[in-house]
Amino acid sequence: MTASEPHIVEEEFVEAKNNWELEKLYIDLASAKGKALTPVEKKFLRGLLCGLSPAEIASTVYKSKSSSTVRVYLSNGLYKYIEEMLSIQASTNIKVKNWSRVTQLLEKAGYKKTWLQLEAVSNLVTTNYPKKEAAEFVNMQTTQQDWGEATDVSVFYGRQNEIAQAQDWIIQERCRLVVLLGMGGIGKTTLSIKLAQKLHSEFDFIIWRSLQLAPPLEVLLNQLIQFLSVNPDMEIADSLEGSISQLIEYLRSARCLIVLDAIDAVLSGDVAESQETGYTLAQIKYLPGYEGYGELIRRLGESSHQSCVLLTSREQPQAIAALSGNSLPVRVLKLTGLGYGDGLEVLKAKGFSNIKQEEYQFLIDWYAGNPLFLKLVGTAIQDLFGGSIYEFIEQGTVVFGEIRAVLDEQFQRLSQLEKQVMYWLALNQDFLSLRKLQRDIVPRVSQRLILEAIELLQRKSLIERQTASFSQTPVLMEYIAECLIEENMRLSSTKASSLLMNQTIFETQLKNYIRELRFNADNI
């Protein structure tokens, strides 16, 4: 079939006549164009009015998977005529950002037969309404949104620098894949929702999905494609590769923001043993049956499209390390804790008032500004210590309850070598270089394995880097101290009873050492 066969052209997408004032639309668009629409333009218009994407129109008309020809026709022709026609009617500038907006704009302008308020719209765009009001009416709710189970973020603290950075990457630099990386409780989910809300006017589609329950990739792709196609009966490709290609085609046809929260839920610490030493390293891989997520992330980062996919994770997926870079379309934003001002607001929301500066700063330092940890400890101080931060600090226990559970969840995914590195870092006050770590750690480990372990710990958001040296947050140091004490207790229980007497001495010495490190750090 060719575009020069008008008798065939007119037979396609005829169902558009059932719902739309086609003849009126043809005439008005011809007026905007300056001459009559061609049969091909009418055909593509009817396809759009049937809710079909450029890819679906190309498949029907040309029996081709490539939609480039259709997209060129639309961008250079119909979209311009529609913009001109609606801009004249509304007395303001109207833009067709992608194919999905065509039906929305034309429906609001009164060209759909079933729209009951045709007269009201006609009055709005042709009489004495201010231009701003007319523009707002025509453009309202043009972004299609699906927030899934996104939580309420009306109460939000800080992160202005992070929001500005992510906005710049997504809007100005047109990054197609952005990862919010950070340890548990640091606020990745909240930031992803807030960011998507702020950017909604920049996109034609916004969809937010949590992967916390590890949905099969086929289920997720089905949801995304159906939402972006605006067609619940859309036929999904049979193969995983075909479904990913189908999704990417929609990301090319429209400006979409897809947020996939907690992608670490489909990741697994796959322990691989070194042949030379017997040490193990927990590589960041995908759970059995979820390897397709790796292919999805790789193709989203490598394929050219006009959309953005935002991921949140405690651990950086393997493909991201190779794809990301300061001048590349894939970026990683590592989240750290809140500063004193924003941390204080979190504590005030928990009912604290007139807090002494040294007390709230000590708490924020202790928990490294982790918003979840500050909320949890704030509740504990109110419930158990009558709101006295001083009394809580004096009792000395930092890691408990849900705070302990969050840290346990990440720590237990580590290999023995990674845990050993964590123990060693906890016992060093200053930032520790790779060379010094390799020289001092007992038992001795090769520089290569130390390098690999440090790299993994960084990708798992468990250590901090300053130039070429590494350290931990105070709360992690406290947690590691507790783990060392418990490990010593387990070892002592398997030895002669005389060793049990050393447990109290060991615990006291280690806690005193850790607290001395913390005290010195606070007074630097």
Coordinates of N, CA, C and O in Angstrom, one line a residue, residues 183 365-368 373 396-399 403-404 407 411 419 421-432 461-464 470-486 507 509-522 524:
M183 N 21.1 4.8 51.2 CA 20.8 3.7 52.2 C 19.4 3.8 52.6 O 18.6 4.8 52.4
D365 N 23.8 14.5 63.9 CA 25.1 14.0 63.6 C 25.2 12.5 63.8 O 25.7 11.7 63.0
W366 N 24.6 12.1 65.0 CA 24.6 10.7 65.4 C 23.9 9.8 64.3 O 24.4 8.8 64.0
Y367 N 22.8 10.3 63.8 CA 22.0 9.5 62.8 C 22.3 10.0 61.4 O 21.6 9.6 60.4
A368 N 23.3 10.8 61.2 CA 23.8 11.2 59.9 C 22.7 11.9 59.1 O 22.6 11.7 57.8
F373 N 15.4 7.6 60.4 CA 16.0 7.4 61.7 C 15.6 8.5 62.7 O 15.4 8.2 63.9
G396 N 22.8 5.9 76.1 CA 23.9 5.3 75.3 C 23.5 4.4 74.1 O 24.3 4.2 73.3
T397 N 22.3 3.8 74.1 CA 21.9 2.9 73.0 C 21.4 3.7 71.8 O 20.4 4.5 72.0
V398 N 22.0 3.5 70.7 CA 21.7 4.3 69.5 C 20.9 3.5 68.5 O 20.0 4.0 67.9
V399 N 21.3 2.2 68.3 CA 20.7 1.4 67.3 C 19.8 0.4 67.9 O 20.2 -0.5 68.7
I403 N 15.3 0.9 63.4 CA 16.6 1.4 62.9 C 17.5 0.2 62.8 O 18.2 0.0 61.7
R404 N 17.5 -0.7 63.8 CA 18.3 -1.9 63.7 C 17.8 -2.8 62.5 O 18.7 -3.4 61.8
L407 N 19.1 -1.5 59.1 CA 20.6 -1.8 58.9 C 20.8 -3.3 58.8 O 21.7 -3.7 58.0
F411 N 23.0 -5.1 55.9 CA 24.2 -5.7 56.3 C 24.3 -7.2 56.1 O 25.3 -7.8 55.7
K419 N 31.9 -7.5 55.1 CA 31.7 -7.3 56.5 C 33.0 -7.0 57.2 O 33.1 -6.2 58.1
V421 N 35.7 -5.6 56.0 CA 36.1 -4.3 55.6 C 35.2 -3.3 56.5 O 35.8 -2.3 56.9
M422 N 34.0 -3.6 56.6 CA 33.1 -2.7 57.4 C 33.6 -2.7 58.9 O 33.6 -1.6 59.5
Y423 N 34.0 -3.8 59.4 CA 34.5 -3.9 60.8 C 35.7 -3.0 60.9 O 35.9 -2.2 61.8
W424 N 36.6 -3.1 59.9 CA 37.9 -2.4 60.0 C 37.7 -0.9 59.8 O 38.3 -0.1 60.5
L425 N 36.8 -0.5 59.0 CA 36.5 0.9 58.8 C 35.9 1.5 60.1 O 36.1 2.7 60.5
A426 N 35.1 0.7 60.8 CA 34.4 1.2 62.0 C 35.4 1.4 63.1 O 35.2 2.3 64.0
L427 N 36.6 0.8 63.1 CA 37.6 0.9 64.1 C 38.6 1.9 63.8 O 39.7 2.0 64.5
N428 N 38.4 2.7 62.7 CA 39.3 3.8 62.3 C 38.6 5.1 62.3 O 37.6 5.3 61.6
Q429 N 39.1 6.1 63.1 CA 38.5 7.3 63.2 C 38.5 8.1 61.9 O 37.5 8.7 61.5
D430 N 39.7 8.2 61.3 CA 39.8 9.0 60.1 C 39.4 8.2 58.8 O 39.2 7.0 58.8
F431 N 39.2 9.0 57.7 CA 38.9 8.3 56.5 C 40.1 7.5 56.1 O 41.3 7.9 56.3
L432 N 39.9 6.3 55.7 CA 40.9 5.3 55.5 C 41.1 5.1 54.0 O 40.2 4.8 53.2
S461 N 25.6 1.7 49.1 CA 25.3 2.9 49.9 C 25.7 2.8 51.4 O 25.0 3.3 52.3
L462 N 26.8 2.0 51.7 CA 27.2 1.7 53.1 C 28.4 2.4 53.5 O 28.8 2.4 54.7
I463 N 29.2 3.1 52.6 CA 30.4 3.8 53.0 C 30.4 5.2 52.3 O 29.7 5.4 51.3
E464 N 31.1 6.1 52.9 CA 31.3 7.4 52.3 C 32.7 7.6 51.8 O 33.7 7.1 52.4
F470 N 37.9 6.4 52.6 CA 36.5 5.9 52.9 C 36.3 5.9 54.4 O 37.2 5.6 55.2
S471 N 35.0 6.0 54.7 CA 34.6 5.9 56.1 C 33.1 5.6 56.2 O 32.5 5.3 55.2
Q472 N 32.6 5.5 57.4 CA 31.2 5.2 57.7 C 30.5 6.3 58.5 O 31.2 7.2 59.1
T473 N 29.2 6.4 58.4 CA 28.4 7.3 59.2 C 28.5 6.8 60.7 O 28.7 5.7 61.0
P474 N 28.3 7.8 61.7 CA 28.4 7.4 63.1 C 27.4 6.3 63.4 O 27.7 5.4 64.2
V475 N 26.1 6.3 62.9 CA 25.2 5.3 63.2 C 25.6 3.9 62.8 O 25.4 2.9 63.4
L476 N 26.3 3.9 61.6 CA 26.8 2.6 61.1 C 27.9 2.1 62.0 O 28.1 0.9 62.2
M477 N 28.8 3.0 62.5 CA 29.8 2.6 63.4 C 29.3 2.0 64.6 O 29.8 1.0 65.1
E478 N 28.2 2.6 65.2 CA 27.5 2.0 66.4 C 27.0 0.7 66.1 O 27.1 -0.3 66.8
Y479 N 26.4 0.6 64.9 CA 25.8 -0.7 64.5 C 26.9 -1.8 64.3 O 26.7 -2.9 64.8
I480 N 28.0 -1.4 63.7 CA 29.1 -2.4 63.5 C 29.6 -2.8 64.9 O 30.0 -4.0 65.1
A481 N 29.7 -1.9 65.8 CA 30.2 -2.2 67.1 C 29.3 -3.2 67.8 O 29.8 -4.2 68.4
E482 N 28.0 -3.1 67.7 CA 27.0 -4.0 68.2 C 27.2 -5.4 67.5 O 27.2 -6.5 68.2
C483 N 27.4 -5.4 66.2 CA 27.6 -6.7 65.5 C 28.9 -7.3 66.0 O 29.0 -8.6 66.1
L484 N 30.0 -6.6 66.2 CA 31.2 -7.2 66.7 C 31.1 -7.8 68.1 O 31.6 -8.8 68.4
I485 N 30.3 -7.1 68.9 CA 30.1 -7.6 70.3 C 29.3 -8.9 70.2 O 29.6 -9.8 70.9
E486 N 28.3 -8.9 69.4 CA 27.5 -10.1 69.3 C 28.3 -11.3 68.7 O 28.1 -12.4 69.1
E507 N 33.3 -5.9 75.4 CA 32.2 -5.0 75.0 C 32.5 -3.6 75.6 O 32.3 -2.6 74.8
Q509 N 35.4 -2.2 76.3 CA 36.5 -1.6 75.6 C 36.0 -1.1 74.2 O 36.4 0.0 73.7
L510 N 35.3 -1.9 73.5 CA 34.9 -1.6 72.1 C 33.9 -0.4 72.1 O 34.1 0.6 71.3
K511 N 32.9 -0.4 73.0 CA 32.0 0.7 73.1 C 32.7 2.0 73.5 O 32.4 3.1 72.9
N512 N 33.6 1.9 74.4 CA 34.3 3.1 74.8 C 35.2 3.7 73.6 O 35.3 4.9 73.4
Y513 N 35.7 2.7 72.9 CA 36.6 3.1 71.7 C 35.7 3.8 70.7 O 36.1 4.9 70.2
I514 N 34.6 3.2 70.3 CA 33.7 3.8 69.3 C 33.2 5.2 69.8 O 33.1 6.1 69.0
R515 N 32.8 5.3 71.1 CA 32.3 6.6 71.6 C 33.4 7.6 71.6 O 33.1 8.8 71.4
E516 N 34.6 7.2 71.9 CA 35.7 8.1 71.9 C 35.9 8.7 70.4 O 36.2 9.8 70.2
L517 N 35.8 7.7 69.5 CA 35.9 8.2 68.1 C 34.8 9.2 67.7 O 35.1 10.2 67.1
R518 N 33.6 8.9 68.2 CA 32.5 9.8 67.9 C 32.7 11.1 68.5 O 32.4 12.2 68.0
F519 N 33.1 11.1 69.8 CA 33.3 12.3 70.5 C 34.4 13.2 69.9 O 34.2 14.4 69.7
N520 N 35.5 12.5 69.4 CA 36.5 13.3 68.8 C 36.1 13.9 67.4 O 36.4 15.0 67.1
A521 N 35.2 13.1 66.7 CA 34.7 13.5 65.4 C 33.8 14.7 65.6 O 33.8 15.7 64.8
D522 N 33.0 14.7 66.7 CA 32.1 15.8 67.0 C 32.8 17.1 67.3 O 32.2 18.2 67.2
I524 N 35.8 18.0 66.1 CA 36.8 18.4 65.1 C 36.5 19.8 64.6 O 35.3 20.0 64.3

